[in-house]
PDB file of C-alpha atoms in Angstrom:
ATOM      1  CA  LYS I  26     -52.026  39.367  -9.975  1.00 51.00           C
ATOM      2  CA  GLU I  27     -49.968  37.279  -7.645  1.00 52.00           C
ATOM      3  CA  VAL I  28     -48.976  33.793  -8.828  1.00 51.00           C
ATOM      4  CA  ARG I  29     -50.191  31.135  -6.422  1.00 53.00           C
ATOM      5  CA  ARG I  30     -47.691  28.516  -5.414  1.00 51.00           C
ATOM      6  CA  GLY I  31     -49.062  25.020  -5.412  1.00 54.00           C
ATOM      7  CA  ARG I  32     -48.598  23.110  -2.221  1.00 58.00           C
ATOM      8  CA  SER I  33     -47.987  19.469  -2.749  1.00 66.00           C
ATOM      9  CA  ASP I  34     -49.287  17.041  -0.209  1.00 71.00           C
ATOM     10  CA  PRO I  35     -46.171  15.439   1.370  1.00 75.00           C
ATOM     11  CA  SER I  36     -47.904  12.096   1.821  1.00 74.00           C
ATOM     12  CA  ALA I  37     -48.885  12.039  -1.849  1.00 71.00           C
ATOM     13  CA  VAL I  38     -45.307  12.831  -2.877  1.00 73.00           C
ATOM     14  CA  ILE I  39     -43.935  10.086  -0.610  1.00 77.00           C
ATOM     15  CA  LEU I  40     -46.478   7.605  -1.927  1.00 69.00           C
ATOM     16  CA  GLU I  41     -45.600   8.473  -5.516  1.00 68.00           C
ATOM     17  CA  GLN I  42     -41.886   8.013  -4.808  1.00 69.00           C
ATOM     18  CA  LEU I  43     -42.451   4.624  -3.216  1.00 69.00           C
ATOM     19  CA  VAL I  44     -44.805   3.368  -5.909  1.00 60.00           C
ATOM     20  CA  SER I  45     -43.081   4.859  -8.971  1.00 61.00           C
ATOM     21  CA  PRO I  46     -40.776   1.856  -9.578  1.00 54.00           C
ATOM     22  CA  LEU I  47     -43.872  -0.295  -9.977  1.00 48.00           C
ATOM     23  CA  HIS I  48     -45.142   1.743 -12.895  1.00 49.00           C
ATOM     24  CA  ASP I  49     -43.822   1.708 -16.413  1.00 41.00           C
ATOM     25  CA  LEU I  50     -42.568   5.276 -16.493  1.00 36.00           C
ATOM     26  CA  SER I  51     -42.142   5.343 -20.253  1.00 36.00           C
ATOM     27  CA  SER I  52     -45.804   4.766 -21.030  1.00 39.00           C
ATOM     28  CA  LEU I  53     -47.700   6.221 -18.079  1.00 37.00           C
ATOM     29  CA  ARG I  54     -46.694   8.504 -15.247  1.00 37.00           C
ATOM     30  CA  HIS I  55     -49.102   8.818 -12.341  1.00 39.00           C
ATOM     31  CA  ARG I  56     -49.317  12.124 -10.557  1.00 43.00           C
ATOM     32  CA  PRO I  57     -50.380  12.814  -7.002  1.00 44.00           C
ATOM     33  CA  PRO I  58     -54.047  13.768  -6.664  1.00 43.00           C
ATOM     34  CA  ASN I  59     -53.234  17.441  -5.958  1.00 45.00           C
ATOM     35  CA  ALA I  60     -50.571  17.762  -8.658  1.00 46.00           C
ATOM     36  CA  PRO I  61     -50.998  20.698 -11.042  1.00 47.00           C
ATOM     37  CA  THR I  62     -51.629  20.273 -14.721  1.00 47.00           C
ATOM     38  CA  PRO I  63     -48.307  20.411 -16.581  1.00 46.00           C
ATOM     39  CA  PRO I  64     -47.657  23.394 -18.870  1.00 47.00           C
ATOM     40  CA  GLY I  65     -48.910  23.111 -22.433  1.00 45.00           C
ATOM     41  CA  ALA I  66     -52.015  21.145 -21.476  1.00 46.00           C
ATOM     42  CA  GLY I  67     -54.275  23.862 -22.850  1.00 46.00           C
ATOM     43  CA  GLY I  68     -55.999  26.930 -21.433  1.00 46.00           C
ATOM     44  CA  PRO I  69     -55.024  30.569 -21.315  1.00 49.00           C
ATOM     45  CA  SER I  70     -51.388  31.575 -21.041  1.00 52.00           C
ATOM     46  CA  GLU I  71     -51.830  32.926 -17.477  1.00 53.00           C
ATOM     47  CA  LYS I  72     -52.950  29.489 -16.312  1.00 53.00           C
ATOM     48  CA  ASP I  73     -50.003  27.946 -18.168  1.00 54.00           C
ATOM     49  CA  ALA I  74     -47.591  30.216 -16.290  1.00 53.00           C
ATOM     50  CA  GLU I  75     -49.250  29.337 -12.979  1.00 54.00           C
ATOM     51  CA  ALA I  76     -49.172  25.616 -13.794  1.00 54.00           C
ATOM     52  CA  GLY I  77     -45.520  25.898 -14.806  1.00 56.00           C
ATOM     53  CA  ALA I  78     -44.639  27.484 -11.464  1.00 55.00           C
ATOM     54  CA  CYS I  79     -46.585  24.788  -9.615  1.00 55.00           C
ATOM     55  CA  ALA I  80     -44.959  22.008 -11.625  1.00 57.00           C
ATOM     56  CA  SER I  81     -41.535  23.468 -10.867  1.00 60.00           C
ATOM     57  CA  VAL I  82     -42.296  23.568  -7.135  1.00 58.00           C
ATOM     58  CA  ASN I  83     -43.715  20.029  -7.303  1.00 66.00           C
ATOM     59  CA  ALA I  84     -40.631  18.734  -9.168  1.00 70.00           C
ATOM     60  CA  ASP I  85     -38.333  20.407  -6.619  1.00 75.00           C
ATOM     61  CA  SER I  86     -40.215  18.864  -3.722  1.00 74.00           C
ATOM     62  CA  GLN I  87     -40.094  15.455  -5.400  1.00 78.00           C
ATOM     63  CA  THR I  88     -36.339  15.774  -5.868  1.00 80.00           C
ATOM     64  CA  ASP I  89     -35.940  16.861  -2.259  1.00 78.00           C
ATOM     65  CA  MET I  90     -38.082  13.946  -1.070  1.00 78.00           C
ATOM     66  CA  ARG I  91     -36.103  11.489  -3.222  1.00 79.00           C
ATOM     67  CA  ASN I  92     -32.813  12.786  -1.809  1.00 79.00           C
ATOM     68  CA  LEU I  93     -34.143  12.651   1.742  1.00 79.00           C
ATOM     69  CA  PHE I  94     -35.472   9.123   1.249  1.00 78.00           C
ATOM     70  CA  GLY I  95     -32.162   7.990  -0.269  1.00 78.00           C
ATOM     71  CA  SER I  96     -30.051   9.514   2.491  1.00 79.00           C
ATOM     72  CA  ARG I  97     -32.268   7.980   5.180  1.00 80.00           C
ATOM     73  CA  CYS I  98     -31.978   4.538   3.567  1.00 80.00           C
ATOM     74  CA  ILE I  99     -28.202   4.877   3.317  1.00 79.00           C
ATOM     75  CA  SER I 100     -27.968   5.956   6.961  1.00 80.00           C
ATOM     76  CA  ALA I 101     -30.144   3.051   8.089  1.00 79.00           C
ATOM     77  CA  LEU I 102     -28.106   0.528   6.088  1.00 80.00           C
ATOM     78  CA  GLN I 103     -24.831   1.966   7.400  1.00 80.00           C
ATOM     79  CA  SER I 104     -26.049   1.771  10.988  1.00 80.00           C
ATOM     80  CA  LEU I 105     -26.986  -1.884  10.447  1.00 82.00           C
ATOM     81  CA  GLY I 106     -23.641  -2.755   8.831  1.00 81.00           C
ATOM     82  CA  GLY I 107     -25.190  -3.118   5.397  1.00 84.00           C
ATOM     83  CA  GLY I 108     -21.965  -2.315   3.570  1.00 84.00           C
ATOM     84  CA  GLU I 109     -20.127  -5.197   5.215  1.00 87.00           C
ATOM     85  CA  GLN I 110     -23.004  -7.570   4.483  1.00 89.00           C
ATOM     86  CA  LEU I 111     -23.168  -6.551   0.829  1.00 90.00           C
ATOM     87  CA  ILE I 112     -19.418  -7.040   0.398  1.00 91.00           C
ATOM     88  CA  ASP I 113     -19.745 -10.524   1.899  1.00 92.00           C
ATOM     89  CA  VAL I 114     -22.628 -11.303  -0.469  1.00 92.00           C
ATOM     90  CA  CYS I 115     -20.443 -10.261  -3.420  1.00 92.00           C
ATOM     91  CA  LEU I 116     -17.668 -12.551  -2.215  1.00 94.00           C
ATOM     92  CA  GLN I 117     -20.142 -15.452  -2.017  1.00 95.00           C
ATOM     93  CA  LEU I 118     -21.544 -15.183  -5.542  1.00 94.00           C
ATOM     94  CA  PRO I 119     -20.820 -18.542  -7.244  1.00 94.00           C
ATOM     95  CA  THR I 120     -18.747 -17.302 -10.172  1.00 92.00           C
ATOM     96  CA  MET I 121     -16.944 -14.765  -7.989  1.00 93.00           C
ATOM     97  CA  VAL I 122     -16.044 -17.578  -5.559  1.00 94.00           C
ATOM     98  CA  LYS I 123     -14.439 -19.460  -8.458  1.00 92.00           C
ATOM     99  CA  TYR I 124     -12.379 -16.456  -9.563  1.00 92.00           C
ATOM    100  CA  THR I 125     -11.502 -15.540  -5.982  1.00 93.00           C
ATOM    101  CA  GLN I 126     -10.142 -19.058  -5.509  1.00 92.00           C
ATOM    102  CA  ARG I 127      -8.163 -18.783  -8.758  1.00 91.00           C
ATOM    103  CA  TYR I 128      -6.795 -15.420  -7.621  1.00 90.00           C
ATOM    104  CA  LYS I 129      -5.626 -16.925  -4.321  1.00 91.00           C
ATOM    105  CA  GLU I 130      -4.005 -19.800  -6.213  1.00 90.00           C
ATOM    106  CA  LEU I 131      -2.184 -17.290  -8.417  1.00 89.00           C
ATOM    107  CA  LEU I 132      -0.881 -15.514  -5.326  1.00 88.00           C
ATOM    108  CA  GLU I 133       0.432 -18.850  -4.052  1.00 89.00           C
ATOM    109  CA  GLY I 134       2.106 -19.578  -7.413  1.00 87.00           C
ATOM    110  CA  LYS I 135      -0.153 -22.496  -8.320  1.00 85.00           C
ATOM    111  CA  GLY I 136      -0.952 -22.440 -12.045  1.00 75.00           C
ATOM    112  CA  HIS I 137      -2.179 -19.619 -14.205  1.00 73.00           C
ATOM    113  CA  GLY I 138      -5.912 -20.386 -14.425  1.00 75.00           C
ATOM    114  CA  PHE I 139      -6.323 -19.214 -18.025  1.00 86.00           C
ATOM    115  CA  PRO I 140      -7.923 -21.378 -20.716  1.00 86.00           C
ATOM    116  CA  ALA I 141      -5.367 -23.018 -22.997  1.00 86.00           C
ATOM    117  CA  THR I 142      -7.517 -25.077 -25.360  1.00 87.00           C
ATOM    118  CA  LEU I 143     -10.553 -24.427 -27.516  1.00 89.00           C
ATOM    119  CA  ALA I 144     -12.644 -26.768 -25.347  1.00 89.00           C
ATOM    120  CA  GLU I 145     -11.762 -24.791 -22.203  1.00 88.00           C
ATOM    121  CA  ALA I 146     -12.518 -21.518 -23.986  1.00 89.00           C
ATOM    122  CA  LEU I 147     -15.905 -22.756 -25.183  1.00 90.00           C
ATOM    123  CA  ALA I 148     -16.732 -24.038 -21.696  1.00 88.00           C
ATOM    124  CA  LEU I 149     -15.900 -20.629 -20.271  1.00 87.00           C
ATOM    125  CA  LYS I 150     -17.975 -18.913 -22.958  1.00 88.00           C
ATOM    126  CA  SER I 151     -21.068 -20.851 -21.881  1.00 88.00           C
ATOM    127  CA  GLY I 152     -20.917 -19.267 -18.418  1.00 86.00           C
ATOM    128  CA  LEU I 153     -20.392 -15.682 -19.546  1.00 89.00           C
ATOM    129  CA  SER I 154     -24.011 -14.611 -18.954  1.00 91.00           C
ATOM    130  CA  GLN I 155     -23.808 -15.628 -15.291  1.00 92.00           C
ATOM    131  CA  LEU I 156     -20.427 -13.921 -14.945  1.00 92.00           C
ATOM    132  CA  LEU I 157     -21.826 -10.741 -16.499  1.00 93.00           C
ATOM    133  CA  SER I 158     -24.811 -10.815 -14.162  1.00 93.00           C
ATOM    134  CA  GLU I 159     -22.624 -11.266 -11.093  1.00 93.00           C
ATOM    135  CA  LEU I 160     -20.145  -8.580 -12.141  1.00 93.00           C
ATOM    136  CA  SER I 161     -23.053  -6.224 -12.725  1.00 93.00           C
ATOM    137  CA  THR I 162     -24.291  -6.931  -9.202  1.00 92.00           C
ATOM    138  CA  VAL I 163     -20.812  -6.369  -7.792  1.00 93.00           C
ATOM    139  CA  TRP I 164     -20.526  -3.091  -9.704  1.00 92.00           C
ATOM    140  CA  ARG I 165     -23.831  -1.863  -8.256  1.00 90.00           C
ATOM    141  CA  VAL I 166     -22.800  -2.783  -4.727  1.00 89.00           C
ATOM    142  CA  VAL I 167     -19.382  -1.167  -5.016  1.00 88.00           C
ATOM    143  CA  SER I 168     -21.021   1.981  -6.425  1.00 86.00           C
ATOM    144  CA  LEU I 169     -23.205   2.415  -3.339  1.00 84.00           C
ATOM    145  CA  PRO I 170     -22.066   4.950  -0.752  1.00 83.00           C
ATOM    146  CA  LEU I 171     -22.437   2.319   1.990  1.00 80.00           C
ATOM    147  CA  LEU I 172     -18.868   1.087   2.067  1.00 79.00           C
ATOM    148  CA  GLU I 173     -17.439   3.900   4.143  1.00 78.00           C
ATOM    149  CA  PRO I 174     -15.624   4.090   6.464  1.00 77.00           C
ATOM    150  CA  LEU I 175     -12.977   1.987   4.762  1.00 81.00           C
ATOM    151  CA  ASN I 176     -11.048  -0.041   7.306  1.00 86.00           C
ATOM    152  CA  SER I 177      -8.283  -2.518   6.532  1.00 90.00           C
ATOM    153  CA  LEU I 178     -10.629  -5.547   6.441  1.00 90.00           C
ATOM    154  CA  ARG I 179     -13.032  -3.846   4.027  1.00 89.00           C
ATOM    155  CA  LEU I 180     -10.152  -2.708   1.838  1.00 91.00           C
ATOM    156  CA  GLN I 181      -8.815  -6.255   1.744  1.00 93.00           C
ATOM    157  CA  LYS I 182     -12.228  -7.617   0.746  1.00 93.00           C
ATOM    158  CA  LEU I 183     -12.728  -4.909  -1.882  1.00 92.00           C
ATOM    159  CA  SER I 184      -9.244  -5.570  -3.255  1.00 93.00           C
ATOM    160  CA  THR I 185     -10.034  -9.277  -3.485  1.00 94.00           C
ATOM    161  CA  ILE I 186     -13.282  -8.487  -5.327  1.00 94.00           C
ATOM    162  CA  ALA I 187     -11.461  -6.132  -7.719  1.00 94.00           C
ATOM    163  CA  MET I 188      -8.648  -8.579  -8.436  1.00 94.00           C
ATOM    164  CA  SER I 189     -11.129 -11.430  -8.946  1.00 93.00           C
ATOM    165  CA  ALA I 190     -13.083  -9.276 -11.403  1.00 93.00           C
ATOM    166  CA  LEU I 191      -9.843  -8.399 -13.193  1.00 93.00           C
ATOM    167  CA  LEU I 192      -8.911 -12.080 -13.381  1.00 92.00           C
ATOM    168  CA  ALA I 193     -12.386 -12.835 -14.770  1.00 92.00           C
ATOM    169  CA  ALA I 194     -11.887 -10.148 -17.424  1.00 92.00           C
ATOM    170  CA  LEU I 195      -8.447 -11.469 -18.394  1.00 92.00           C
ATOM    171  CA  THR I 196      -9.739 -15.040 -18.518  1.00 91.00           C
ATOM    172  CA  THR I 197     -12.652 -13.969 -20.702  1.00 92.00           C
ATOM    173  CA  ALA I 198     -10.321 -12.029 -23.018  1.00 92.00           C
ATOM    174  CA  THR I 199      -8.051 -15.070 -23.303  1.00 91.00           C
ATOM    175  CA  ALA I 200     -10.990 -17.358 -24.075  1.00 92.00           C
ATOM    176  CA  THR I 201     -12.334 -14.936 -26.686  1.00 91.00           C
ATOM    177  CA  SER I 202      -8.916 -14.742 -28.337  1.00 92.00           C
ATOM    178  CA  ILE I 203      -8.649 -18.532 -28.473  1.00 91.00           C
ATOM    179  CA  ILE I 204     -12.109 -18.832 -30.003  1.00 90.00           C
ATOM    180  CA  ASN I 205     -11.356 -16.109 -32.586  1.00 91.00           C
ATOM    181  CA  VAL I 206      -8.031 -17.691 -33.582  1.00 90.00           C
ATOM    182  CA  ALA I 207      -9.684 -21.103 -33.886  1.00 88.00           C
ATOM    183  CA  SER I 208     -12.498 -19.714 -36.050  1.00 86.00           C
ATOM    184  CA  GLN I 209     -10.005 -17.887 -38.302  1.00 84.00           C
ATOM    185  CA  THR I 210      -7.938 -21.045 -38.647  1.00 77.00           C
ATOM    186  CA  THR I 211     -11.046 -23.028 -39.583  1.00 73.00           C
ATOM    187  CA  THR I 212     -12.090 -20.376 -42.131  1.00 72.00           C
ATOM    188  CA  ALA I 213      -8.593 -20.221 -43.646  1.00 70.00           C
ATOM    189  CA  SER I 214      -8.356 -24.021 -44.006  1.00 69.00           C
ATOM    190  CA  LYS I 215     -11.719 -24.107 -45.870  1.00 70.00           C
ATOM    191  CA  ASN I 216     -10.493 -21.565 -48.440  1.00 60.00           C
TER     192      ASN I 216
END
């Protein structure tokens, strides 16, 4: 016998791709109406082989559709100047603005910008969740393939973002060190 290849309905595949982020994929995965039964769902072994071939074709078409959808979105964003806009958004995030300003002050030779006292370190520690959130956003934006072509202005902005993130990391490391030394000193004086 000849194994039939399942034909997936392109509109069903597109709809599934667009709606899939709305579903909790760990507990329930919706399939398109014409999707074959996955292998191992019961029935004779010939049907399992046929279902396995159909599932493989369906998975390949879903991957192809996902890649096509992603490349079309990237192309549309690039044509609209999305990369430049996203870089500007990263430069305008509140905590990043603060570290960008500190970075520019360091370039001008004005101060060091690192915490020197326990009070400054504790104040910095209270804002770490916002800093982490913003750096995570920046990381996602920089990881997108939208930033090309890299011209001198974009490179300057990306360098400023990178140096501001580095300054944030060094400031956080300094604050953590101050807090750890202070807690060790307090513990040692109690003993």
